[in-house]
Amino acid sequence: DTTFRSYSDDPRAVNVDLQTDATLQVDISDALSERDKVKFTVHTKSTLPNFKQNEFSVVRQHEEFIWLHDSFVENEDYAGYIIPPAPPRPDFDASREKLQKLGEGEGSMTKEEFTKMKQELEAEYLAIFKKTVAMHEVFLCRVAAHPVLRKDLNFHVFLEYNQDLSVRGKNKKEKLEDFFKNVVKSADGVLVAGVKDVDDFFEHEKTFLLEYHNRVKDASAKSDRMIRSHKNAADDINRIASSLYTLGTQDSTDLCKFFLKVSELFEKTRKIEARVAADEDLKLADLLKYYLRESQAAKDLLYRRSRALVDYENANKALDKARAKNRDVLQAETSQQLCCHKFEKISESAKQELIDFKTRRVAAFRKNLVELAELELKHAKGNLQLLQSCLGILKGNT
Amino acid sequence: MIVGQILPHTLPLLHFYFHLNIKNLSSPNNTRKEMCDVTEIEELKINVHVFNVCVCVCVCVCVCFQSEPASLPAEDISTNSNGPKQDSLFDDDPEDLFAEATEEVSLDSPERDVLLSDGPSPAITPITPPTSVITPCIGHAHDDMFTHSSFDEIEEEEGGDSFDMHISVSDPEKVGEFWFTLSLSFLSVSLSQTSMSLFKRNEFSVKRRFSDFLGLHSKLASKYLHIGYIVPPAPEKSIVGMTKVKVGKEDQSSNEFVEKRRSALERYLMRTVKHPVLLKDPDVLQFLESSDLPRAVSTQALSSAGLLRMVNKAADAVNKMTIKMNESDAWFEEKQQHFENLDVQLRKLHASVESLVCHRKELSVNTAQFAKSAAMLGNSEDHTALSRALSQLAEVEEKIDQLHQDQANADFYLFSELLGDYVRLITAVKGVFDHRMKTWQKWQDSQMLLQKKREAEAKLQFTNKPDKLQQAKDEIKELEGKVQQGERDFEQISKTIRKEVSRFEKERVKDFKTIIIKYLESLVQTQQQLIKYWEAFLPEAKAIS
């Protein structure tokens, strides 16, 4: 089983435009893929006094990222913030399966074909690996950039504690609990979504986010399909290049040089096509996937606010009842004040969060769309140049 | 619906131009039972135009270069009426609205006016005056201007024969079934033996059905395959495709099917006509010229695929024979091996290209879907500038999906069909080699029989049976003649095959070079368009603030 390392100067897909702040900088400086685990080296540079050193590194695995994310979600104090979405689990299954199949089919293909395919699959594996590293890094950067979350104690432990955090993955029972929690939430979500909000800003955001989330989901799925077709076409061109090569070596006529030249051309254009698909994946598909997750996190925030509103309204009703019956009035008053305070706090921070979300989103889309267009242009020009120069040679000879 | 897509090429290949002009003529007897074609009939109008300068031709206009019209034996032609006779061809279907089908005729020759049908005016190509005219091309990005400064002469090794011609198959018309227009025009055809031109007219067009093509092929195959000529195989029948069309579904896939067929018929005909020996064959000439062609009797049995199967069975039979042919000529062994290898590789390449066509079409569909999705996303985005940019992204992707569709068509019609044609051609070549083996076998058999008879005769010498002896002597004489004939046949077929293979290889090189270059040019155009689209989008993306 191969191991991959990633180095800090590799280009990463950054879907968020984050201000780097000298007081706390976090990145993933190295990563190692072995067996079924990926080990990320989290590197921190900080001038904050609460850290023992100014620069340090620890090794973390995916489960520890999830633990950190979940601790934010469960923390009542953070109810008013958009919790940065957790990075998806590293998924090398498909790639590993392909590599295995290739190994099994080694006998049935020529040595060149085998080496070629192996290189292809390794490149694919590497691409997935780089992506997962980028996604874990983005999560940490978002936390580090957030004025409140960056101060979180668990976060500091995550960054600094150089032993294993011993957070095991959720067992079956916990997973089931989560499932039910989500079911309740979505049922509630529907209920709460129905209530029209007094505040125009939030009403607008609710409508917007519900629709936006669905459309981003659809666009993400469609972009994935489009990119897969692109990859398939590039694979076909690869096979065509090989066949042309064989034809070229076998032919006794004038065509042999012709075929060899065209085969060479297709080899090169195929590489470009594969790069186009990879870049579209990075700049378009990943962007959409990320905002799918973030828009969900924003929806979750709205949900929490709605819940707080409901609690507040219920507390009001309870207070009225208590006053009417003249029983437990003080208790009801305190409870109502707490709910009011909670609701107002959430509303205030939520407003800012949602505004920031929009800013981040616009910036990220702009960056990625511009880069996408530039890369598409670069590749198309590269392809064009290859095709034209080959045509020049072929026409000159005939 | 008119689609004009022109892919000019050198003379050996066909100029594609077509008019998808499917007239839905309702015929109460649409389901006429046919003996021959299970599938359908396509009328072919052959429009053959000679080009002094080959040009990119758009849908309706053909350039023709006229030499002085050959003397038209008008009487000849007038007996063949103007267009498929209703009575002779549709005996069992008097109500067929065939009268509406038109025959496309070149308007140049005055004699021809006599022949013009009484029917409605031909749906045709206005002919421009006989100078090289370059007509504007409508249709897509794949129009190439192709110029050719002189005629492409095809010379036989014996020298002397030359002809320039252009054939196109166009105008599929559904009159009950499908008829295509077959148009031909010749600048000149001269043969080494005589200076008489082969054809009665310089240009003409006739209507033919798919079964007519199959009929032609079966005749040629039965006449020429066994003496060593590589007869180009006719396009295959496709029951699925045709049933759809027959049912009258005029949708994307049935239109595609008709176009595929039209294109295949054109290529088939061009290959047949380019063959100097086949061109002189009376069946071919009749096929090209005669406006009234007798119906092919039973093309189901004689379909190209069927024929190939028969050839292959024969080939298998020969191979299974235990008598190994002692090949005195290494050339044949080498060539057979060469074609064997070529067959394997071409099939493999063909499969990959077919896969590419499929994936490219998928890519087009998926891109279109993504475009719609991006448009929706743009609509729901509440930041105005980003919303606009996303809408523009959607527009770009929509254009790109069309680009992929066009490229998939080029992948298919240029690359994939070329390979498919050659896979079938090589089967024909292998068949010819097998016929040579059969011929050799026949010769050997005669020789062995002669040997036996001689031995028998020798024995008879010592018996007292004069009449038997005489009979034996007669038989021997006959057999001696047969053996000599067998040897001559074998030498002849060997000689023919050598010539044929040499011609075939030359054609193959030319075909592949020309078509692959054209294919690469289509790729160039796609990339150029892509650059245009993304260059237009980039400032929009940058404008997001």
PDB file of N, CA, C and O in Angstrom, chain A residues 204 208 211-212 215-216 218-219 223 225-226 229 236 246-247 250-251 253-254 284 361-362 365-366 373 376-377 380-381 383 395 398, chain B residues 341 345 349 355-356 359 362-363 366-367 369-370 373 376-377 380-383 386 508-509 513 520-521 524 527 531 534-535 538 542 544:
ATOM      1  N   HIS A 204     -35.983  37.408   5.333  1.00  0.00           N
ATOM      2  CA  HIS A 204     -35.362  37.330   4.014  1.00  0.00           C
ATOM      3  C   HIS A 204     -34.288  36.238   3.981  1.00  0.00           C
ATOM      4  O   HIS A 204     -34.223  35.427   3.061  1.00  0.00           O
ATOM      5  N   PHE A 208     -34.135  33.020   1.605  1.00  0.00           N
ATOM      6  CA  PHE A 208     -32.973  32.914   0.740  1.00  0.00           C
ATOM      7  C   PHE A 208     -32.217  31.604   0.975  1.00  0.00           C
ATOM      8  O   PHE A 208     -31.947  30.852   0.037  1.00  0.00           O
ATOM      9  N   GLU A 211     -33.858  28.253  -0.204  1.00  0.00           N
ATOM     10  CA  GLU A 211     -33.794  28.037  -1.645  1.00  0.00           C
ATOM     11  C   GLU A 211     -32.350  27.835  -2.105  1.00  0.00           C
ATOM     12  O   GLU A 211     -32.052  26.922  -2.881  1.00  0.00           O
ATOM     13  N   TYR A 212     -31.475  28.675  -1.604  1.00  0.00           N
ATOM     14  CA  TYR A 212     -30.090  28.623  -2.039  1.00  0.00           C
ATOM     15  C   TYR A 212     -29.471  27.263  -1.756  1.00  0.00           C
ATOM     16  O   TYR A 212     -28.808  26.656  -2.600  1.00  0.00           O
ATOM     17  N   ARG A 215     -30.548  24.717  -4.229  1.00  0.00           N
ATOM     18  CA  ARG A 215     -29.996  24.895  -5.568  1.00  0.00           C
ATOM     19  C   ARG A 215     -28.514  24.584  -5.620  1.00  0.00           C
ATOM     20  O   ARG A 215     -28.017  24.044  -6.612  1.00  0.00           O
ATOM     21  N   VAL A 216     -27.816  24.913  -4.557  1.00  0.00           N
ATOM     22  CA  VAL A 216     -26.404  24.566  -4.504  1.00  0.00           C
ATOM     23  C   VAL A 216     -26.243  23.050  -4.498  1.00  0.00           C
ATOM     24  O   VAL A 216     -25.344  22.506  -5.151  1.00  0.00           O
ATOM     25  N   ASP A 218     -28.191  20.889  -5.933  1.00  0.00           N
ATOM     26  CA  ASP A 218     -28.424  20.421  -7.283  1.00  0.00           C
ATOM     27  C   ASP A 218     -27.228  20.732  -8.184  1.00  0.00           C
ATOM     28  O   ASP A 218     -26.742  19.877  -8.930  1.00  0.00           O
ATOM     29  N   ALA A 219     -26.734  21.969  -8.078  1.00  0.00           N
ATOM     30  CA  ALA A 219     -25.612  22.367  -8.935  1.00  0.00           C
ATOM     31  C   ALA A 219     -24.386  21.516  -8.629  1.00  0.00           C
ATOM     32  O   ALA A 219     -23.644  21.124  -9.533  1.00  0.00           O
ATOM     33  N   SER A 223     -22.609  19.261 -11.381  1.00  0.00           N
ATOM     34  CA  SER A 223     -21.221  19.544 -11.773  1.00  0.00           C
ATOM     35  C   SER A 223     -20.380  18.273 -11.631  1.00  0.00           C
ATOM     36  O   SER A 223     -19.514  17.999 -12.453  1.00  0.00           O
ATOM     37  N   ARG A 225     -21.403  15.225 -12.105  1.00  0.00           N
ATOM     38  CA  ARG A 225     -21.693  14.350 -13.254  1.00  0.00           C
ATOM     39  C   ARG A 225     -20.969  14.836 -14.503  1.00  0.00           C
ATOM     40  O   ARG A 225     -20.387  14.055 -15.257  1.00  0.00           O
ATOM     41  N   MET A 226     -20.988  16.139 -14.682  1.00  0.00           N
ATOM     42  CA  MET A 226     -20.350  16.715 -15.866  1.00  0.00           C
ATOM     43  C   MET A 226     -18.853  16.397 -15.855  1.00  0.00           C
ATOM     44  O   MET A 226     -18.286  15.981 -16.867  1.00  0.00           O
ATOM     45  N   SER A 229     -18.051  12.769 -16.711  1.00  0.00           N
ATOM     46  CA  SER A 229     -18.084  12.507 -18.156  1.00  0.00           C
ATOM     47  C   SER A 229     -16.808  12.978 -18.818  1.00  0.00           C
ATOM     48  O   SER A 229     -16.276  12.336 -19.720  1.00  0.00           O
ATOM     49  N   ASP A 236     -10.906   7.703 -22.697  1.00  0.00           N
ATOM     50  CA  ASP A 236     -11.052   7.140 -24.037  1.00  0.00           C
ATOM     51  C   ASP A 236      -9.931   7.617 -24.943  1.00  0.00           C
ATOM     52  O   ASP A 236      -9.379   6.839 -25.727  1.00  0.00           O
ATOM     53  N   THR A 246       0.080   1.456 -31.497  1.00  0.00           N
ATOM     54  CA  THR A 246       0.279   0.083 -31.989  1.00  0.00           C
ATOM     55  C   THR A 246       0.142   0.029 -33.500  1.00  0.00           C
ATOM     56  O   THR A 246       0.946  -0.601 -34.188  1.00  0.00           O
ATOM     57  N   LEU A 247      -0.896   0.703 -34.013  1.00  0.00           N
ATOM     58  CA  LEU A 247      -1.088   0.739 -35.465  1.00  0.00           C
ATOM     59  C   LEU A 247       0.128   1.330 -36.149  1.00  0.00           C
ATOM     60  O   LEU A 247       0.562   0.857 -37.198  1.00  0.00           O
ATOM     61  N   GLN A 250       2.928  -1.055 -36.377  1.00  0.00           N
ATOM     62  CA  GLN A 250       2.713  -2.231 -37.215  1.00  0.00           C
ATOM     63  C   GLN A 250       2.661  -1.918 -38.692  1.00  0.00           C
ATOM     64  O   GLN A 250       2.898  -2.784 -39.517  1.00  0.00           O
ATOM     65  N   ASP A 251       2.269  -0.701 -39.013  1.00  0.00           N
ATOM     66  CA  ASP A 251       1.971  -0.416 -40.403  1.00  0.00           C
ATOM     67  C   ASP A 251       3.230  -0.314 -41.253  1.00  0.00           C
ATOM     68  O   ASP A 251       4.262   0.177 -40.815  1.00  0.00           O
ATOM     69  N   THR A 253       3.046   1.043 -44.344  1.00  0.00           N
ATOM     70  CA  THR A 253       2.943   2.098 -45.348  1.00  0.00           C
ATOM     71  C   THR A 253       3.361   3.439 -44.753  1.00  0.00           C
ATOM     72  O   THR A 253       3.833   3.522 -43.637  1.00  0.00           O
ATOM     73  N   ASP A 254       3.118   4.439 -45.532  1.00  0.00           N
ATOM     74  CA  ASP A 254       3.311   5.826 -45.112  1.00  0.00           C
ATOM     75  C   ASP A 254       2.619   6.156 -43.798  1.00  0.00           C
ATOM     76  O   ASP A 254       2.975   7.090 -43.104  1.00  0.00           O
ATOM     77  N   LEU A 284     -14.738  24.359  -9.277  1.00  0.00           N
ATOM     78  CA  LEU A 284     -16.181  24.459  -9.398  1.00  0.00           C
ATOM     79  C   LEU A 284     -16.876  23.489  -8.437  1.00  0.00           C
ATOM     80  O   LEU A 284     -17.628  23.889  -7.554  1.00  0.00           O
ATOM     81  N   ARG A 361     -18.852  34.273   0.842  1.00  0.00           N
ATOM     82  CA  ARG A 361     -19.358  33.507  -0.284  1.00  0.00           C
ATOM     83  C   ARG A 361     -19.041  34.227  -1.597  1.00  0.00           C
ATOM     84  O   ARG A 361     -18.534  33.639  -2.559  1.00  0.00           O
ATOM     85  N   VAL A 362     -19.351  35.521  -1.617  1.00  0.00           N
ATOM     86  CA  VAL A 362     -19.124  36.284  -2.845  1.00  0.00           C
ATOM     87  C   VAL A 362     -17.651  36.268  -3.208  1.00  0.00           C
ATOM     88  O   VAL A 362     -17.272  36.029  -4.358  1.00  0.00           O
ATOM     89  N   PHE A 365     -16.603  32.741  -4.503  1.00  0.00           N
ATOM     90  CA  PHE A 365     -17.089  32.484  -5.851  1.00  0.00           C
ATOM     91  C   PHE A 365     -16.298  33.284  -6.863  1.00  0.00           C
ATOM     92  O   PHE A 365     -15.909  32.775  -7.910  1.00  0.00           O
ATOM     93  N   ARG A 366     -16.066  34.544  -6.518  1.00  0.00           N
ATOM     94  CA  ARG A 366     -15.322  35.369  -7.457  1.00  0.00           C
ATOM     95  C   ARG A 366     -13.953  34.752  -7.721  1.00  0.00           C
ATOM     96  O   ARG A 366     -13.557  34.550  -8.866  1.00  0.00           O
ATOM     97  N   ALA A 373     -12.050  30.221 -15.076  1.00  0.00           N
ATOM     98  CA  ALA A 373     -12.000  30.737 -16.441  1.00  0.00           C
ATOM     99  C   ALA A 373     -10.567  30.817 -16.936  1.00  0.00           C
ATOM    100  O   ALA A 373     -10.255  30.455 -18.082  1.00  0.00           O
ATOM    101  N   GLU A 376      -9.344  27.284 -17.715  1.00  0.00           N
ATOM    102  CA  GLU A 376      -9.969  26.766 -18.934  1.00  0.00           C
ATOM    103  C   GLU A 376      -9.302  27.377 -20.153  1.00  0.00           C
ATOM    104  O   GLU A 376      -8.998  26.691 -21.135  1.00  0.00           O
ATOM    105  N   LEU A 377      -9.052  28.678 -20.064  1.00  0.00           N
ATOM    106  CA  LEU A 377      -8.399  29.353 -21.183  1.00  0.00           C
ATOM    107  C   LEU A 377      -7.004  28.793 -21.402  1.00  0.00           C
ATOM    108  O   LEU A 377      -6.595  28.504 -22.529  1.00  0.00           O
ATOM    109  N   ALA A 380      -7.248  25.369 -22.958  1.00  0.00           N
ATOM    110  CA  ALA A 380      -7.730  25.389 -24.343  1.00  0.00           C
ATOM    111  C   ALA A 380      -6.635  25.906 -25.275  1.00  0.00           C
ATOM    112  O   ALA A 380      -6.421  25.367 -26.363  1.00  0.00           O
ATOM    113  N   LYS A 381      -5.922  26.916 -24.800  1.00  0.00           N
ATOM    114  CA  LYS A 381      -4.844  27.444 -25.647  1.00  0.00           C
ATOM    115  C   LYS A 381      -3.744  26.397 -25.818  1.00  0.00           C
ATOM    116  O   LYS A 381      -3.184  26.239 -26.905  1.00  0.00           O
ATOM    117  N   ASN A 383      -4.091  23.142 -25.715  1.00  0.00           N
ATOM    118  CA  ASN A 383      -4.604  22.139 -26.635  1.00  0.00           C
ATOM    119  C   ASN A 383      -4.515  22.617 -28.073  1.00  0.00           C
ATOM    120  O   ASN A 383      -4.096  21.889 -28.975  1.00  0.00           O
ATOM    121  N   LYS A 395       0.212  17.990 -42.364  1.00  0.00           N
ATOM    122  CA  LYS A 395      -0.151  18.490 -43.687  1.00  0.00           C
ATOM    123  C   LYS A 395       1.073  18.712 -44.535  1.00  0.00           C
ATOM    124  O   LYS A 395       1.049  18.542 -45.743  1.00  0.00           O
ATOM    125  N   THR A 398       2.046  15.390 -46.149  1.00  0.00           N
ATOM    126  CA  THR A 398       1.198  14.645 -47.092  1.00  0.00           C
ATOM    127  C   THR A 398       1.190  15.275 -48.470  1.00  0.00           C
ATOM    128  O   THR A 398       1.344  16.452 -48.608  1.00  0.00           O
TER     129      THR A 398
ATOM    130  N   ASN B 341      -3.484  -8.526 -38.669  1.00  0.00           N
ATOM    131  CA  ASN B 341      -3.097  -7.586 -37.607  1.00  0.00           C
ATOM    132  C   ASN B 341      -3.888  -6.299 -37.680  1.00  0.00           C
ATOM    133  O   ASN B 341      -4.351  -5.769 -36.678  1.00  0.00           O
ATOM    134  N   GLN B 345      -6.281  -4.505 -34.776  1.00  0.00           N
ATOM    135  CA  GLN B 345      -6.018  -3.158 -34.251  1.00  0.00           C
ATOM    136  C   GLN B 345      -7.124  -2.183 -34.580  1.00  0.00           C
ATOM    137  O   GLN B 345      -7.490  -1.355 -33.747  1.00  0.00           O
ATOM    138  N   LEU B 349      -9.342   0.029 -31.998  1.00  0.00           N
ATOM    139  CA  LEU B 349      -9.412   1.485 -32.096  1.00  0.00           C
ATOM    140  C   LEU B 349     -10.856   1.923 -32.279  1.00  0.00           C
ATOM    141  O   LEU B 349     -11.313   2.885 -31.665  1.00  0.00           O
ATOM    142  N   SER B 355     -16.589   4.472 -27.866  1.00  0.00           N
ATOM    143  CA  SER B 355     -16.733   4.831 -26.459  1.00  0.00           C
ATOM    144  C   SER B 355     -16.594   6.339 -26.275  1.00  0.00           C
ATOM    145  O   SER B 355     -17.331   6.967 -25.510  1.00  0.00           O
ATOM    146  N   LEU B 356     -15.649   6.926 -27.003  1.00  0.00           N
ATOM    147  CA  LEU B 356     -15.462   8.381 -26.910  1.00  0.00           C
ATOM    148  C   LEU B 356     -16.708   9.125 -27.371  1.00  0.00           C
ATOM    149  O   LEU B 356     -17.140  10.091 -26.739  1.00  0.00           O
ATOM    150  N   HIS B 359     -19.245   8.928 -24.599  1.00  0.00           N
ATOM    151  CA  HIS B 359     -18.941   9.772 -23.449  1.00  0.00           C
ATOM    152  C   HIS B 359     -19.038  11.240 -23.782  1.00  0.00           C
ATOM    153  O   HIS B 359     -19.433  12.062 -22.951  1.00  0.00           O
ATOM    154  N   GLU B 362     -22.586  12.124 -23.624  1.00  0.00           N
ATOM    155  CA  GLU B 362     -22.960  12.206 -22.211  1.00  0.00           C
ATOM    156  C   GLU B 362     -22.503  13.528 -21.632  1.00  0.00           C
ATOM    157  O   GLU B 362     -23.235  14.179 -20.885  1.00  0.00           O
ATOM    158  N   LEU B 363     -21.272  13.895 -21.967  1.00  0.00           N
ATOM    159  CA  LEU B 363     -20.714  15.153 -21.470  1.00  0.00           C
ATOM    160  C   LEU B 363     -21.576  16.313 -21.915  1.00  0.00           C
ATOM    161  O   LEU B 363     -21.858  17.232 -21.137  1.00  0.00           O
ATOM    162  N   ASN B 366     -24.768  16.264 -19.791  1.00  0.00           N
ATOM    163  CA  ASN B 366     -24.507  16.663 -18.409  1.00  0.00           C
ATOM    164  C   ASN B 366     -24.142  18.133 -18.300  1.00  0.00           C
ATOM    165  O   ASN B 366     -24.491  18.802 -17.324  1.00  0.00           O
ATOM    166  N   THR B 367     -23.431  18.640 -19.318  1.00  0.00           N
ATOM    167  CA  THR B 367     -23.103  20.062 -19.298  1.00  0.00           C
ATOM    168  C   THR B 367     -24.372  20.892 -19.415  1.00  0.00           C
ATOM    169  O   THR B 367     -24.526  21.905 -18.740  1.00  0.00           O
ATOM    170  N   GLN B 369     -27.307  20.091 -18.409  1.00  0.00           N
ATOM    171  CA  GLN B 369     -28.015  20.030 -17.135  1.00  0.00           C
ATOM    172  C   GLN B 369     -27.355  20.919 -16.108  1.00  0.00           C
ATOM    173  O   GLN B 369     -28.033  21.593 -15.320  1.00  0.00           O
ATOM    174  N   PHE B 370     -26.022  20.911 -16.113  1.00  0.00           N
ATOM    175  CA  PHE B 370     -25.328  21.779 -15.176  1.00  0.00           C
ATOM    176  C   PHE B 370     -25.639  23.235 -15.482  1.00  0.00           C
ATOM    177  O   PHE B 370     -25.834  24.052 -14.574  1.00  0.00           O
ATOM    178  N   SER B 373     -28.821  24.149 -13.981  1.00  0.00           N
ATOM    179  CA  SER B 373     -28.692  24.216 -12.535  1.00  0.00           C
ATOM    180  C   SER B 373     -27.977  25.501 -12.109  1.00  0.00           C
ATOM    181  O   SER B 373     -28.377  26.157 -11.140  1.00  0.00           O
ATOM    182  N   MET B 376     -30.299  28.397 -12.253  1.00  0.00           N
ATOM    183  CA  MET B 376     -31.182  28.431 -11.084  1.00  0.00           C
ATOM    184  C   MET B 376     -30.459  28.994  -9.870  1.00  0.00           C
ATOM    185  O   MET B 376     -31.007  29.775  -9.101  1.00  0.00           O
ATOM    186  N   LEU B 377     -29.202  28.548  -9.717  1.00  0.00           N
ATOM    187  CA  LEU B 377     -28.417  29.027  -8.593  1.00  0.00           C
ATOM    188  C   LEU B 377     -28.230  30.533  -8.708  1.00  0.00           C
ATOM    189  O   LEU B 377     -28.362  31.268  -7.724  1.00  0.00           O
ATOM    190  N   SER B 380     -31.228  32.396  -7.499  1.00  0.00           N
ATOM    191  CA  SER B 380     -31.508  32.477  -6.068  1.00  0.00           C
ATOM    192  C   SER B 380     -30.426  33.234  -5.312  1.00  0.00           C
ATOM    193  O   SER B 380     -30.619  33.609  -4.156  1.00  0.00           O
ATOM    194  N   GLU B 381     -29.295  33.475  -5.954  1.00  0.00           N
ATOM    195  CA  GLU B 381     -28.222  34.226  -5.309  1.00  0.00           C
ATOM    196  C   GLU B 381     -28.662  35.670  -5.113  1.00  0.00           C
ATOM    197  O   GLU B 381     -29.148  36.306  -6.052  1.00  0.00           O
ATOM    198  N   ASP B 382     -28.494  36.178  -3.871  1.00  0.00           N
ATOM    199  CA  ASP B 382     -29.041  37.521  -3.658  1.00  0.00           C
ATOM    200  C   ASP B 382     -28.026  38.644  -3.822  1.00  0.00           C
ATOM    201  O   ASP B 382     -28.386  39.812  -3.757  1.00  0.00           O
ATOM    202  N   HIS B 383     -26.783  38.291  -4.070  1.00  0.00           N
ATOM    203  CA  HIS B 383     -25.815  39.340  -4.375  1.00  0.00           C
ATOM    204  C   HIS B 383     -25.871  39.588  -5.873  1.00  0.00           C
ATOM    205  O   HIS B 383     -25.630  38.679  -6.677  1.00  0.00           O
ATOM    206  N   LEU B 386     -22.797  38.723  -8.287  1.00  0.00           N
ATOM    207  CA  LEU B 386     -22.543  37.283  -8.338  1.00  0.00           C
ATOM    208  C   LEU B 386     -23.656  36.570  -9.083  1.00  0.00           C
ATOM    209  O   LEU B 386     -23.416  35.650  -9.867  1.00  0.00           O
ATOM    210  N   ARG B 508      -6.228   3.407 -48.763  1.00  0.00           N
ATOM    211  CA  ARG B 508      -6.286   3.395 -47.305  1.00  0.00           C
ATOM    212  C   ARG B 508      -5.427   4.519 -46.738  1.00  0.00           C
ATOM    213  O   ARG B 508      -5.852   5.270 -45.863  1.00  0.00           O
ATOM    214  N   VAL B 509      -4.217   4.627 -47.266  1.00  0.00           N
ATOM    215  CA  VAL B 509      -3.327   5.676 -46.773  1.00  0.00           C
ATOM    216  C   VAL B 509      -3.971   7.044 -46.991  1.00  0.00           C
ATOM    217  O   VAL B 509      -4.026   7.875 -46.094  1.00  0.00           O
ATOM    218  N   LYS B 513      -5.269   9.511 -43.970  1.00  0.00           N
ATOM    219  CA  LYS B 513      -4.615  10.811 -43.815  1.00  0.00           C
ATOM    220  C   LYS B 513      -5.625  11.936 -43.933  1.00  0.00           C
ATOM    221  O   LYS B 513      -5.713  12.824 -43.087  1.00  0.00           O
ATOM    222  N   LEU B 520      -8.835  16.266 -36.932  1.00  0.00           N
ATOM    223  CA  LEU B 520      -8.019  17.142 -36.094  1.00  0.00           C
ATOM    224  C   LEU B 520      -8.448  18.587 -36.271  1.00  0.00           C
ATOM    225  O   LEU B 520      -8.469  19.369 -35.328  1.00  0.00           O
ATOM    226  N   GLU B 521      -8.811  18.943 -37.493  1.00  0.00           N
ATOM    227  CA  GLU B 521      -9.282  20.307 -37.717  1.00  0.00           C
ATOM    228  C   GLU B 521     -10.566  20.573 -36.932  1.00  0.00           C
ATOM    229  O   GLU B 521     -10.782  21.672 -36.435  1.00  0.00           O
ATOM    230  N   VAL B 524      -9.532  21.376 -33.559  1.00  0.00           N
ATOM    231  CA  VAL B 524      -9.010  22.745 -33.502  1.00  0.00           C
ATOM    232  C   VAL B 524     -10.155  23.738 -33.349  1.00  0.00           C
ATOM    233  O   VAL B 524     -10.103  24.648 -32.527  1.00  0.00           O
ATOM    234  N   GLN B 527     -11.581  23.845 -29.860  1.00  0.00           N
ATOM    235  CA  GLN B 527     -10.753  24.580 -28.903  1.00  0.00           C
ATOM    236  C   GLN B 527     -10.851  26.082 -29.140  1.00  0.00           C
ATOM    237  O   GLN B 527     -10.896  26.862 -28.190  1.00  0.00           O
ATOM    238  N   ILE B 531     -12.060  28.847 -26.374  1.00  0.00           N
ATOM    239  CA  ILE B 531     -11.286  30.037 -25.999  1.00  0.00           C
ATOM    240  C   ILE B 531     -12.181  31.261 -26.094  1.00  0.00           C
ATOM    241  O   ILE B 531     -12.214  32.110 -25.200  1.00  0.00           O
ATOM    242  N   TRP B 534     -14.699  31.304 -23.052  1.00  0.00           N
ATOM    243  CA  TRP B 534     -14.127  31.605 -21.755  1.00  0.00           C
ATOM    244  C   TRP B 534     -13.552  33.010 -21.707  1.00  0.00           C
ATOM    245  O   TRP B 534     -13.605  33.673 -20.669  1.00  0.00           O
ATOM    246  N   GLU B 535     -13.032  33.468 -22.822  1.00  0.00           N
ATOM    247  CA  GLU B 535     -12.527  34.845 -22.848  1.00  0.00           C
ATOM    248  C   GLU B 535     -13.656  35.835 -22.620  1.00  0.00           C
ATOM    249  O   GLU B 535     -13.475  36.877 -22.000  1.00  0.00           O
ATOM    250  N   LEU B 538     -14.538  35.613 -18.701  1.00  0.00           N
ATOM    251  CA  LEU B 538     -13.572  36.040 -17.689  1.00  0.00           C
ATOM    252  C   LEU B 538     -13.838  37.440 -17.131  1.00  0.00           C
ATOM    253  O   LEU B 538     -13.883  37.618 -15.912  1.00  0.00           O
ATOM    254  N   LYS B 542     -14.579  38.609 -13.231  1.00  0.00           N
ATOM    255  CA  LYS B 542     -13.771  39.600 -12.526  1.00  0.00           C
ATOM    256  C   LYS B 542     -14.622  40.761 -12.035  1.00  0.00           C
ATOM    257  O   LYS B 542     -14.271  41.441 -11.083  1.00  0.00           O
ATOM    258  N   ILE B 544     -17.305  40.698 -10.493  1.00  0.00           N
ATOM    259  CA  ILE B 544     -17.994  40.472  -9.217  1.00  0.00           C
ATOM    260  C   ILE B 544     -17.298  41.276  -8.144  1.00  0.00           C
ATOM    261  O   ILE B 544     -16.092  41.196  -7.990  1.00  0.00           O
TER     262      ILE B 544
END
